[in-house]
GROMACS .gro file of C-alpha atoms in nm:
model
  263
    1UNK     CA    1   1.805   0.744   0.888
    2UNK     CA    2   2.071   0.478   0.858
    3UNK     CA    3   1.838   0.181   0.767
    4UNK     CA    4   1.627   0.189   0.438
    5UNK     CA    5   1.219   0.156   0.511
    6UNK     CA    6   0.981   0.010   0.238
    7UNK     CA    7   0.798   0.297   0.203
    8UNK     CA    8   1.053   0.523   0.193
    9UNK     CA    9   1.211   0.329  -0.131
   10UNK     CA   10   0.914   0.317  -0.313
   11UNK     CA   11   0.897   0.714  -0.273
   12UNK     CA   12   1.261   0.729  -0.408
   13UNK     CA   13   1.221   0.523  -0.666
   14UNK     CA   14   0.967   0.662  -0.813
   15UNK     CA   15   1.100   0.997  -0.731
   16UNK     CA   16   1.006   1.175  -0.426
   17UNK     CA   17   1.159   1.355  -0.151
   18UNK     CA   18   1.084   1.190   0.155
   19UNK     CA   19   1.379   0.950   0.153
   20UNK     CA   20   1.697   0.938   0.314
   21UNK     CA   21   2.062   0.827   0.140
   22UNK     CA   22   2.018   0.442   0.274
   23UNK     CA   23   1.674   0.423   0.099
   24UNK     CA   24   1.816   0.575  -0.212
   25UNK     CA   25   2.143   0.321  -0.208
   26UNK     CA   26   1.890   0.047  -0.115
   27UNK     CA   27   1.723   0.109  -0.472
   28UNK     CA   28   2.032   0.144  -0.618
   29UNK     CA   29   2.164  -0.212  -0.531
   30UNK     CA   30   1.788  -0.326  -0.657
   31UNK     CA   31   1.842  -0.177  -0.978
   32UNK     CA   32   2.178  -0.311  -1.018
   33UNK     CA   33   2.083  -0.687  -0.982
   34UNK     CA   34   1.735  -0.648  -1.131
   35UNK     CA   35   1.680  -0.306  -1.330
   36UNK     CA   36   1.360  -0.274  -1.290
   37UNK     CA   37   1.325  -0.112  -0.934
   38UNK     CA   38   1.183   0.214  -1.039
   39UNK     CA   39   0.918   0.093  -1.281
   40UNK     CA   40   0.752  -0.150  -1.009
   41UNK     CA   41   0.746   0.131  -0.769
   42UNK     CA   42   0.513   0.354  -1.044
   43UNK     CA   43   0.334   0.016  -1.113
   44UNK     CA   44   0.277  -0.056  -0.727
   45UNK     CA   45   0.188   0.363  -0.720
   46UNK     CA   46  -0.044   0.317  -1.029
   47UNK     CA   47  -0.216  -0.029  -0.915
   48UNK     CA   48  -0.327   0.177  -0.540
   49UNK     CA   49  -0.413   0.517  -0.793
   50UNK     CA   50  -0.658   0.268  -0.966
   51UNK     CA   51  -0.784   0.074  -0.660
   52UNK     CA   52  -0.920   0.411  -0.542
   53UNK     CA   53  -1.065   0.481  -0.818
   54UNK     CA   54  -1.225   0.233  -0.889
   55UNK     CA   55  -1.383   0.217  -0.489
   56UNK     CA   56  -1.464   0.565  -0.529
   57UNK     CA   57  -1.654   0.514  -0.870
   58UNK     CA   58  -1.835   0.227  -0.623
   59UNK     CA   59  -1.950   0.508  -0.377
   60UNK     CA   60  -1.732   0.465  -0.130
   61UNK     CA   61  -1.589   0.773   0.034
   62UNK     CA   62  -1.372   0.686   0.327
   63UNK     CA   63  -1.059   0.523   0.330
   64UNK     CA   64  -0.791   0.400   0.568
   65UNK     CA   65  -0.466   0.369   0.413
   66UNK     CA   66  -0.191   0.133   0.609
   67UNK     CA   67   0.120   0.195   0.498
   68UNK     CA   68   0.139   0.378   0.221
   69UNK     CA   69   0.429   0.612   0.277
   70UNK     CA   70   0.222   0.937   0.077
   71UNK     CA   71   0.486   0.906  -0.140
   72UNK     CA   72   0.581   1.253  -0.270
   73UNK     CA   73   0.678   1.129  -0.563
   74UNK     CA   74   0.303   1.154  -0.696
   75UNK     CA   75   0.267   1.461  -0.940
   76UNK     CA   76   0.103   1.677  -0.787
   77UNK     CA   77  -0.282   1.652  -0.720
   78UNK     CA   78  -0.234   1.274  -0.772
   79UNK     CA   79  -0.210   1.164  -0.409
   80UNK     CA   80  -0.465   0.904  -0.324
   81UNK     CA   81  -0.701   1.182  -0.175
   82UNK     CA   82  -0.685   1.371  -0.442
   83UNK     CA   83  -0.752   1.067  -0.662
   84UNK     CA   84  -1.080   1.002  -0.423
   85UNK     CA   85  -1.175   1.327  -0.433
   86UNK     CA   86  -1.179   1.409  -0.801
   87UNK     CA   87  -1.357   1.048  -0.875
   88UNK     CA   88  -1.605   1.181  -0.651
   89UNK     CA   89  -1.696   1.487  -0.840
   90UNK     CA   90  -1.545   1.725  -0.563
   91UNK     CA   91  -1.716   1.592  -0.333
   92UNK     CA   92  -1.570   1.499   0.024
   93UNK     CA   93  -1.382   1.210   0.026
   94UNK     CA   94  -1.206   1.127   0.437
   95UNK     CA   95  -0.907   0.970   0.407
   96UNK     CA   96  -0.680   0.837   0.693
   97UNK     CA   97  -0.323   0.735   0.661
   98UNK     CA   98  -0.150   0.552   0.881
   99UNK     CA   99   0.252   0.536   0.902
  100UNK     CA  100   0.495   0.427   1.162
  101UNK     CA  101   0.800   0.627   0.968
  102UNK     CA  102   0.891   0.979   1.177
  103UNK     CA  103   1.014   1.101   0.885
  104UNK     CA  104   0.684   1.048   0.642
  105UNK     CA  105   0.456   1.132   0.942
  106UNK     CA  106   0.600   1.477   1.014
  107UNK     CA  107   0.617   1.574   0.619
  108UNK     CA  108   0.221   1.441   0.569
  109UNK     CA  109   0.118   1.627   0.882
  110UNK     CA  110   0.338   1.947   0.780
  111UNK     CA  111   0.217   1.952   0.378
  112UNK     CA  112  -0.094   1.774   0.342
  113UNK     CA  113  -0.293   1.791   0.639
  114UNK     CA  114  -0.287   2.187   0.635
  115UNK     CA  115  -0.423   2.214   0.309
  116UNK     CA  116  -0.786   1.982   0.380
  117UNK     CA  117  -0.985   1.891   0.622
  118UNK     CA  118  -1.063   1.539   0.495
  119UNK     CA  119  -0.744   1.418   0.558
  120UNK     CA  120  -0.553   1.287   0.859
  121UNK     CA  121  -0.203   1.086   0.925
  122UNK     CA  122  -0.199   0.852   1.240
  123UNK     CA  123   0.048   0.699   1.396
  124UNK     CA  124   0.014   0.341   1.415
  125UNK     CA  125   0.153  -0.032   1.373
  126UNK     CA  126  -0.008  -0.329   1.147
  127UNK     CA  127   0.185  -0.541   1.361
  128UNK     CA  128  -0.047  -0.383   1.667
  129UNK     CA  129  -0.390  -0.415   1.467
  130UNK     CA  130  -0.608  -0.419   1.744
  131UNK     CA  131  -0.437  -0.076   1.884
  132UNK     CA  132  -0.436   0.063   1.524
  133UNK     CA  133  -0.800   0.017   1.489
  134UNK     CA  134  -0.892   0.162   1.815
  135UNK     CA  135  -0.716   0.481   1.779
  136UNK     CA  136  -0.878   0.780   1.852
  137UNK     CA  137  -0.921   0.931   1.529
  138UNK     CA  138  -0.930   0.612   1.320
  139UNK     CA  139  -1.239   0.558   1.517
  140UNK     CA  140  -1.418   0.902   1.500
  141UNK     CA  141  -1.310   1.066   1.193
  142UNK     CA  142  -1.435   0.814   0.926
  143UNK     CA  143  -1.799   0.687   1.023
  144UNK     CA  144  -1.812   0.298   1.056
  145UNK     CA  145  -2.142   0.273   0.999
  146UNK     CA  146  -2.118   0.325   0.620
  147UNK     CA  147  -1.861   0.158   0.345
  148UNK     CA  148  -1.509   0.215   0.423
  149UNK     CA  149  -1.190   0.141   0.148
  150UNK     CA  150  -0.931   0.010   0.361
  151UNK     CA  151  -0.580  -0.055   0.203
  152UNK     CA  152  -0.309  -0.264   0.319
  153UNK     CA  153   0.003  -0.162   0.141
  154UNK     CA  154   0.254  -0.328   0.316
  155UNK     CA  155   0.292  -0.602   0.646
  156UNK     CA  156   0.684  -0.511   0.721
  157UNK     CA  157   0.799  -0.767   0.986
  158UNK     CA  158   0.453  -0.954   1.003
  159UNK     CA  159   0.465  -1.341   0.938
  160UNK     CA  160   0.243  -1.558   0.790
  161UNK     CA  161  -0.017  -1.642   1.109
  162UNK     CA  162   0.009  -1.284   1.222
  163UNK     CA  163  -0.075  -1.138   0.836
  164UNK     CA  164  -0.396  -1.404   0.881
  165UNK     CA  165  -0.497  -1.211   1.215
  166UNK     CA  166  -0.461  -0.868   1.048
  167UNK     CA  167  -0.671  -0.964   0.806
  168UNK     CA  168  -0.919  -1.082   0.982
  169UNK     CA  169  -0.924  -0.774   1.218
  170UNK     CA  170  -0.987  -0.548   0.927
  171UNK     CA  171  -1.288  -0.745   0.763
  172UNK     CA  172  -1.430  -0.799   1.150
  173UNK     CA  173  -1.431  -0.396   1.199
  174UNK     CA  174  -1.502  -0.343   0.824
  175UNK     CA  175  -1.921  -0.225   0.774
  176UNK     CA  176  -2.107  -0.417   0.525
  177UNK     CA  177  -2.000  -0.294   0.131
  178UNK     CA  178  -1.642  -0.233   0.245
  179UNK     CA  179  -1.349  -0.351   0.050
  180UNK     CA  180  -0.982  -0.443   0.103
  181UNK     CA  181  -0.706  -0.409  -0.094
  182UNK     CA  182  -0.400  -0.609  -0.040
  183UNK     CA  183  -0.034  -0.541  -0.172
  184UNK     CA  184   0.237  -0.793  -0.140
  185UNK     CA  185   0.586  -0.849  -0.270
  186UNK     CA  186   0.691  -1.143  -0.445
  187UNK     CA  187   0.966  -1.327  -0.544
  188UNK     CA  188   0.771  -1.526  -0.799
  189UNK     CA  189   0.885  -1.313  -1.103
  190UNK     CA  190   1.257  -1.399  -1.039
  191UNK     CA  191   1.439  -1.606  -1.230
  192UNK     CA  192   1.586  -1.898  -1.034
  193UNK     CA  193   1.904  -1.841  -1.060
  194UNK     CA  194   1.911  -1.484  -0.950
  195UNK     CA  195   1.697  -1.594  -0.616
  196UNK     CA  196   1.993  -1.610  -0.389
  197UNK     CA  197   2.118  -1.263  -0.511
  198UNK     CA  198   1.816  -1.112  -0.433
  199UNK     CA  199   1.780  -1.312  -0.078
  200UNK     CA  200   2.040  -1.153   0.043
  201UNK     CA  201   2.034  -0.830  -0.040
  202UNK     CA  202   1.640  -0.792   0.131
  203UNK     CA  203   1.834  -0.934   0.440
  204UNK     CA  204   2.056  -0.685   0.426
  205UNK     CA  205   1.838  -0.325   0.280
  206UNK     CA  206   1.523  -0.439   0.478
  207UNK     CA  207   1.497  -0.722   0.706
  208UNK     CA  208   1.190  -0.840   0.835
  209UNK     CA  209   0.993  -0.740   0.503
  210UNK     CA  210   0.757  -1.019   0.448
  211UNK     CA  211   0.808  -1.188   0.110
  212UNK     CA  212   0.484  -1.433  -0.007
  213UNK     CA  213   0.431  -1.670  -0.303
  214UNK     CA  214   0.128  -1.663  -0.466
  215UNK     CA  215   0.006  -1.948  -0.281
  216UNK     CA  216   0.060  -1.825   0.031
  217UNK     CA  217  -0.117  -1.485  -0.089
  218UNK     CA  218  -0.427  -1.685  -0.182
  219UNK     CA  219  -0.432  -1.815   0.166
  220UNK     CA  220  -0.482  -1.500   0.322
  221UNK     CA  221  -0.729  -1.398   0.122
  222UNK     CA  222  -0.911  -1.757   0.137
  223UNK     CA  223  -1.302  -1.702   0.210
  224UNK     CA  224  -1.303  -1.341   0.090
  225UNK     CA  225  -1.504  -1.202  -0.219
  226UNK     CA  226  -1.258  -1.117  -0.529
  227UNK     CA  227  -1.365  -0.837  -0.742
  228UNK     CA  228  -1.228  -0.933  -1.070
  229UNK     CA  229  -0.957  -0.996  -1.209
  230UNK     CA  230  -0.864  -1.127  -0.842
  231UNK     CA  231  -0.512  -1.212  -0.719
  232UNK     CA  232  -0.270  -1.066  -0.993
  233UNK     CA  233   0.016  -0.901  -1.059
  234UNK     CA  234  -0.042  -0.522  -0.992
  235UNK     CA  235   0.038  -0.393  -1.407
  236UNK     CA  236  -0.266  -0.648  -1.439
  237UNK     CA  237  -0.516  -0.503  -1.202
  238UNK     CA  238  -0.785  -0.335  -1.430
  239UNK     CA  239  -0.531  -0.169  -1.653
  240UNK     CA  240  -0.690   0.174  -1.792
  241UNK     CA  241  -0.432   0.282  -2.067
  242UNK     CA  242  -0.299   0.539  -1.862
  243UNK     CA  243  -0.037   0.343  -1.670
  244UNK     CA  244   0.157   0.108  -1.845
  245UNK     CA  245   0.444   0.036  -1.636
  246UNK     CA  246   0.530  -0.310  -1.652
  247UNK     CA  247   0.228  -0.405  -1.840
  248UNK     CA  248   0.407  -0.596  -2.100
  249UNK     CA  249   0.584  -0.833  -1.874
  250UNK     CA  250   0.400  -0.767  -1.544
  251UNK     CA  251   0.609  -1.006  -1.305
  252UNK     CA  252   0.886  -0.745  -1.298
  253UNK     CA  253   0.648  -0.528  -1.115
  254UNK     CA  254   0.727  -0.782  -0.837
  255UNK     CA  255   0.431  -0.760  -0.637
  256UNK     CA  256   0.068  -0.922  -0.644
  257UNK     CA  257  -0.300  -0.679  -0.582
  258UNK     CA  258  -0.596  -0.765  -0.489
  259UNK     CA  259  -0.927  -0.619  -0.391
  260UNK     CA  260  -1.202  -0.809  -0.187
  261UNK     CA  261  -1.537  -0.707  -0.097
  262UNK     CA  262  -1.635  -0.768   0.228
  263UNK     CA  263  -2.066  -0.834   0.267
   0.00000   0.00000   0.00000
């Protein structure tokens, strides 16, 4: 309760529930030396809105969510099953989050997985991948012999050669026509002289939390298949008019997107 988690802030900022006092201080020192916490946590929260969307319009129906926090801060009927669901015309759409926060674990299991069936909240680790992906309902609740929309919101405490292995994990258990999603923070949209400010206070709201540049995004993702418009800054990811949250200068959303599909 006394340390700030990532996906804890980005339900705070962008105005949820499931968040203690440290997460809410932690985005109030962001917003002090860079105001523009809480509109990159409803562009992040848009960018993953349209990513389903835009899989579900593909056909795909299953998704496995790492990391995403179910952020309460979602109006409601907007979380990302709902968001599958309605694409889908009603029809079922199985969705599996996994979260390694108590606190967003027991609220998901207590308020969302009562209310459907297609829905479940694991337990589980990026950082243990290969444990993660052989979990019990991971494997039998979504069927891995069709499509499946796997998004990777956030690699807390995973470096750069471990990232590469997760990656590669997902697209090796991934069935043909799958896709994956990939969210990362950045430092790239901050000013130079500000850099140092903003060092130190991610060492000291959230240590571990793996910042990339975009080169070293574009490594991970070497080999795989880009849908277009690729790597970019989330506001940029197939804007639709309905979120517009850092669309006009989309580096203060401070994080890249990007969707590959894996044949």
């Amino acid at each position: 309760m006394s340390q700030a988690r990532i996906t804890r802030m980005l339900d705070a900022a962008a105005g949820g529930k499931n968040n203690f006092v440290a997460d809410r201080e932690a985005v109030r020192r962001y917003d002090e030396a860079t105001p523009v916490t809480t509109a990159a946590a409803r562009a992040v929260l848009g960018f993953l809105a349209r990513v389903v969307r835009h899989l579900a319009l593909a056909g795909v129906d299953q998704y496995l969510i790492i990391g995403s926090g179910v952020p309460s801060g979602l109006p409601t009927g907007h979380q990302l099953h709902d968001i599958a669901r309605d694409t889908l015309h009603g029809a079922e759409a199985r969705v599996v989050y996994v979260e390694n926060d108590p606190m967003v674990l027991a609220n998901a299991r207590a308020t969302i997985e009562p209310v459907t069936d297609a829905m479940r909240v694991v337990e589980g680790d990026v950082r243990q991948i290969e444990e993660l992906l052989s979990d019990r309902v991971v494997r039998t609740f979504l069927d891995w012999d069709r499509p499946v929309g796997m998004l990777l919101v956030t690699m807390h405490g995973v470096g750069d050669e471990h990232a590469g292995h997760v990656i590669k994990c997902l697209c090796h258990a991934a069935p043909a026509n799958s896709y994956l999603a990939l969210l990362q923070t950045t430092f790239d949209g901050i000013p130079p002289e500000l850099l140092p400010a903003a060092r130190e206070l991610l060492a000291m709201t959230l240590p571990g939390h793996a910042i990339r540049d975009r080169a070293e995004v574009t490594a991970l993702l070497d080999g795989l298949d880009l849908v277009a418009p690729g790597l970019v800054w989330v506001p940029e990811w197939r804007p639709d008019g309905a979120e517009t949250t850092c669309l006009e200068q989309p580096s203060t959303s401070g994080n890249y997107g990007a969707v590959a599909r894996l044949i």
